[in-house]
Short mmCIF file of C-alpha atoms in Angstrom, two decimals:
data_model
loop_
_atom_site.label_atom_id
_atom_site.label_comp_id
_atom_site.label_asym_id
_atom_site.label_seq_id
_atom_site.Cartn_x
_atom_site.Cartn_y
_atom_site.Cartn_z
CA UNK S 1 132.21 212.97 -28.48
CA UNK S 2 133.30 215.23 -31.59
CA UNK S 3 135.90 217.57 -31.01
CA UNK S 4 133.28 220.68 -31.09
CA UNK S 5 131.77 219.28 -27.97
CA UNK S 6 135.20 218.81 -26.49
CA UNK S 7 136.29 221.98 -27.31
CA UNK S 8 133.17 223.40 -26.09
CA UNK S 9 133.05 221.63 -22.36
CA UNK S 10 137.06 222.75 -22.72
CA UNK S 11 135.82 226.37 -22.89
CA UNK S 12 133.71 226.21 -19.71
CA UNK S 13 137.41 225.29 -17.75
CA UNK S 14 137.72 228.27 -15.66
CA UNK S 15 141.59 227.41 -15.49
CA UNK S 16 144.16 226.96 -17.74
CA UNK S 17 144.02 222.99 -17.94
CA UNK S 18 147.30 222.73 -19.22
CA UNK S 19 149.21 224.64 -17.17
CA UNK S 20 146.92 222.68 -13.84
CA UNK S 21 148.14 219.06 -15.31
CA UNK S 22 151.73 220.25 -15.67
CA UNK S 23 152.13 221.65 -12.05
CA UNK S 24 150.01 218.62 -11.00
CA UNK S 25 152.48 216.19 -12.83
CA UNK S 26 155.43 218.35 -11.24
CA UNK S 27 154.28 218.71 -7.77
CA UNK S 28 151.89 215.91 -6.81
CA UNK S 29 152.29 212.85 -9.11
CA UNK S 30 156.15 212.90 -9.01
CA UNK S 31 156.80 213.41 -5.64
CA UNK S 32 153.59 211.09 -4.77
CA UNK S 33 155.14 208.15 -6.72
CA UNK S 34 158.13 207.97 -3.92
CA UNK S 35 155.46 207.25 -1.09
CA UNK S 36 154.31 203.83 -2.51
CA UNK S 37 157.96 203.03 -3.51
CA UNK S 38 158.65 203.81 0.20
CA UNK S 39 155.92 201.64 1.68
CA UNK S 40 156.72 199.18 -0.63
CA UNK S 41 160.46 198.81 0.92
CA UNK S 42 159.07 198.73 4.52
CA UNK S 43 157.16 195.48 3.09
CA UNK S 44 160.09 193.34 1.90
CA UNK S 45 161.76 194.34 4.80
CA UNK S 46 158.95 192.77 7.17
CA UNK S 47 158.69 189.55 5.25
CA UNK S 48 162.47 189.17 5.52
CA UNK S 49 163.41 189.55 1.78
CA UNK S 50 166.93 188.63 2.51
CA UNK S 51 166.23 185.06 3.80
CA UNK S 52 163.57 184.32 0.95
CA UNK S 53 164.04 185.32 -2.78
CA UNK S 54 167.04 187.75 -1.50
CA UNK S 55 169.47 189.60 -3.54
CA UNK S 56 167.85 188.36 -6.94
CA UNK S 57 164.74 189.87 -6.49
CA UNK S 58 166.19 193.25 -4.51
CA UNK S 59 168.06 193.55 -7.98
CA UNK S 60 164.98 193.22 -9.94
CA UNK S 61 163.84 196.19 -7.95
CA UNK S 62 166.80 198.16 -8.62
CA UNK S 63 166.01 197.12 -12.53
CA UNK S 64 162.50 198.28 -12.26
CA UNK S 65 163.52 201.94 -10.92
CA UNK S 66 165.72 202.13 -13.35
CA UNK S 67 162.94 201.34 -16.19
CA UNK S 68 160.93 204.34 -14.75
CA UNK S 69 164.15 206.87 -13.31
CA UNK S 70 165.39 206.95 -17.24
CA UNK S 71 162.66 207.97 -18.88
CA UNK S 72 161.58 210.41 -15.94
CA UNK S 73 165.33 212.04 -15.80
CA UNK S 74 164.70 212.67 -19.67
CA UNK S 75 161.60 214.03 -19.62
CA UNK S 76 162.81 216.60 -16.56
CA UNK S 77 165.47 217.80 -19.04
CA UNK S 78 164.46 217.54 -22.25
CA UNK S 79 161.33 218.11 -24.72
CA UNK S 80 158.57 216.04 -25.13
CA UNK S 81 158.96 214.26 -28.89
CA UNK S 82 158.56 211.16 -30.56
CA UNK S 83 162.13 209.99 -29.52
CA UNK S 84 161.07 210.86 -26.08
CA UNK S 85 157.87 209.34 -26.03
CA UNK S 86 159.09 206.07 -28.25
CA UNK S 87 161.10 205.86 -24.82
CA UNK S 88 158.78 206.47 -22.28
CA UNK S 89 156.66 204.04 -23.84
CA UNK S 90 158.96 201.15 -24.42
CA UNK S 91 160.43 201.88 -20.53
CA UNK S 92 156.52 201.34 -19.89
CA UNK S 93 156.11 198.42 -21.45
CA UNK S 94 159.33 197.00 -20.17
CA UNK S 95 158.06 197.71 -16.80
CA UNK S 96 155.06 195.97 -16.75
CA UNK S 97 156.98 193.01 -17.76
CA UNK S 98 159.84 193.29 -15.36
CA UNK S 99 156.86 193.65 -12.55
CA UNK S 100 155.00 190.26 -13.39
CA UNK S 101 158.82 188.90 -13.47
CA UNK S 102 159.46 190.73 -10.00
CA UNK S 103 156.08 189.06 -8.10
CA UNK S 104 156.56 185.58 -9.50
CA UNK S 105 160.23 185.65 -8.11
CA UNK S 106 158.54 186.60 -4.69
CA UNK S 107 155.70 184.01 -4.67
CA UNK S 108 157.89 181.84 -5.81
CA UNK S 109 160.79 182.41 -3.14
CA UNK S 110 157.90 181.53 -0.76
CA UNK S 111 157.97 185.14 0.38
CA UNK S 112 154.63 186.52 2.01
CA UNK S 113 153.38 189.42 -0.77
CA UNK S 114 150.32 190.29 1.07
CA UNK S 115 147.16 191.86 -0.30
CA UNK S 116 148.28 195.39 0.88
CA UNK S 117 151.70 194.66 -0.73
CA UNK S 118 149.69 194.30 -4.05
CA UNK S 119 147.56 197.33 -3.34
CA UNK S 120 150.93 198.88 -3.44
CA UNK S 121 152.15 197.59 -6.14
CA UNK S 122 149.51 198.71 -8.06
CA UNK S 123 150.17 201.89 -7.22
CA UNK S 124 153.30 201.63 -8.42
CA UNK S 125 152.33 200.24 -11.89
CA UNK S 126 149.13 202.77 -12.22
CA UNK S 127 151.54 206.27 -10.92
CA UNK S 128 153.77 205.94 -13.97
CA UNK S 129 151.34 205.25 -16.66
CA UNK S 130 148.86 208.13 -15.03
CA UNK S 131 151.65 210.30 -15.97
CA UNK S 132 152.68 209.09 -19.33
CA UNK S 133 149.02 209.30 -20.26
CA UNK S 134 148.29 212.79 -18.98
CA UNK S 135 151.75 213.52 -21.14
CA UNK S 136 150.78 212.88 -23.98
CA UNK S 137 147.56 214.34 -23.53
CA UNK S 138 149.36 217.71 -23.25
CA UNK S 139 151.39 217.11 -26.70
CA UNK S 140 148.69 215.57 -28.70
CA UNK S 141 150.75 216.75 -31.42
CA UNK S 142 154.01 215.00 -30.53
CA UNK S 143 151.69 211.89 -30.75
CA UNK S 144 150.83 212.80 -33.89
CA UNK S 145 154.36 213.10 -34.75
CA UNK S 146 155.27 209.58 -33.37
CA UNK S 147 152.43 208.23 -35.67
CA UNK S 148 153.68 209.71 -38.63
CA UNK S 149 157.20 208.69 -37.70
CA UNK S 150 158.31 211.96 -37.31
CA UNK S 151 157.74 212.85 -40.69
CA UNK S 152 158.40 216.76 -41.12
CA UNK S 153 160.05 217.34 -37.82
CA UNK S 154 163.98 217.71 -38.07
CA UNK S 155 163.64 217.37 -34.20
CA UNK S 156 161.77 214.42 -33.83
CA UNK S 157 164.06 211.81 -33.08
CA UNK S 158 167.10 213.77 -31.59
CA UNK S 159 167.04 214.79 -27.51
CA UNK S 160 165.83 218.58 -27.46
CA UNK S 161 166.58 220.43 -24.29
CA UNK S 162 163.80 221.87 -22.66
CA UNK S 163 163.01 225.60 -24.04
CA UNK S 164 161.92 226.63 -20.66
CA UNK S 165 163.98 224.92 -18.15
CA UNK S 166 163.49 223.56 -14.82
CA UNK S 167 164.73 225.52 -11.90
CA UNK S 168 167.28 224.04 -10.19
CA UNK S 169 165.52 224.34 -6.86
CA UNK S 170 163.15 221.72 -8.11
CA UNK S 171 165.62 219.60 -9.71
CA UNK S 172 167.72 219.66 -6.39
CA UNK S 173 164.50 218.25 -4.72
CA UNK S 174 163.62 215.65 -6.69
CA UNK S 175 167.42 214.61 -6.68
CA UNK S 176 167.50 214.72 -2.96
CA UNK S 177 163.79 212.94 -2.79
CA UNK S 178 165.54 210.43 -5.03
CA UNK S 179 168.15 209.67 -3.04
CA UNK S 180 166.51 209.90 0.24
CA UNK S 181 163.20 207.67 -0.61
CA UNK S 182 164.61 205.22 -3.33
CA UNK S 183 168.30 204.74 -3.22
CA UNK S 184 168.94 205.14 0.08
CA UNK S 185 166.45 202.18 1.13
CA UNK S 186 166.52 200.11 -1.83
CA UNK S 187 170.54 200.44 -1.75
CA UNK S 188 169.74 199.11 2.37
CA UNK S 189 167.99 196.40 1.06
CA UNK S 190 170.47 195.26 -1.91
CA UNK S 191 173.10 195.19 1.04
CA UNK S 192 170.68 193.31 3.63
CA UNK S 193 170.44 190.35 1.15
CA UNK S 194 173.86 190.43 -0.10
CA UNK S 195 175.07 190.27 3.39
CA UNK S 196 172.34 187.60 5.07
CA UNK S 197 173.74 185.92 1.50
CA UNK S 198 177.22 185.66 2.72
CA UNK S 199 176.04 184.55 6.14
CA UNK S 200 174.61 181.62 4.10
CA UNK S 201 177.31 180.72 2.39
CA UNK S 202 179.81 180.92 5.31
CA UNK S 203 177.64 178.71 7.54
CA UNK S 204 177.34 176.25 4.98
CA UNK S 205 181.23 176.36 4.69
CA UNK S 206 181.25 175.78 8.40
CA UNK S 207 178.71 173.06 8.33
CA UNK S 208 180.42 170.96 5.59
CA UNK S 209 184.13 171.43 7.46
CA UNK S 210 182.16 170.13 10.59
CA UNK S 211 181.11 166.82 8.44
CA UNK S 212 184.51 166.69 7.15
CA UNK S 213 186.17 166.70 10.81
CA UNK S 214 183.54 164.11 12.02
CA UNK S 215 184.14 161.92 9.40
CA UNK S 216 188.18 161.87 9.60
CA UNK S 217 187.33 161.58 13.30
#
């Protein structure tokens, strides 16, 4: 398709399609992506995370939210550019990675990751990416930018704050949705494997002073 006949079908829109994506990004794919994160919790916590791959794989979780929560704080606060996209691009990447890393841990803990499980998952994987693509369909020209290596733009690899801010009313919300649907149960979790770990420990402690007593019996 030339860019006449884009430009063309783009002229039949009967809304502004940029301004639709943004709120959509803001206000449905955002908030959306804690949902799956949420189900995905209520998972590991019926298969009994903490008594199969346990606290190593709970902190592979907390590494994975941090791959997407940097890039997504950033973009919240500052302009889209190609130091901002080199990031949200390399936290992708990273991600993907840290997610094949994350299910072989599981299958290989002996952990049951069910076929929902991986219907969520995907989810997971396809949210972010959905929104880094429809981002950088809205600033073709930062892409551009990043291509050229920023050639031309004294802004291009510095952090910009946003022109047009945010309200705080939003950012409150997704900081309390945050902390409500992520932290609170993933930071539940990292504590439910550290502790059943410590149980471990101390009944193996037990077990070997009980050898020890029988044998000096």
């Amino acid at each position: 398709m030339s860019r006449d006949q884009a430009a063309e079908i783009a002229r039949d829109a009967t809304v502004d399609v940029g301004d639709v994506t943004t709120r959509f990004l803001l206000y449905g794919l955002l908030p959306g992506w804690f949902l799956p994160g949420l189900a995905d919790w209520a998972m590991h916590r019926r298969t009994r995370i903490e008594d199969t791959a346990g606290t190593k794989e709970s902190l592979i979780h907390s590494l994975m939210m941090a791959e997407v929560g940097l890039p997504i704080a950033l973009t919240l606060r500052y302009e889209i550019n190609p130091l901002l996209l080199t990031v949200q691009l390399g936290a992708a990447a990273v991600h993907e990675a840290t997610a094949l890393w994350d299910v072989r841990t599981a299958v290989d803990s002996d952990r049951d990751v069910k076929p929902i499980e991986q219907h969520v998952h995907s989810f997971l994987e396809s949210l972010p990416l959905g929104g880094l693509t429809s981002l950088m369909c809205l600033h073709a020209d930062q892409v551009r930018s990043l291509l050229r290596g920023g050639r031309g733009d004294p802004d291009a690899w510095r952090l910009v704050p946003r022109r047009r801010p945010l309200s705080p009313g939003y950012l409150a919300g997704i900081g309390l949705a945050i902390g409500a649907y992520v932290l609170l149960p993933y930071g539940e979790e990292l504590l439910r494997c550290r502790r059943a770990a410590r149980d471990r420990k101390r009944r193996a402690r037990a077990a070997k002073a009980a050898v020890r007593a029988g044998k000096g019996s």
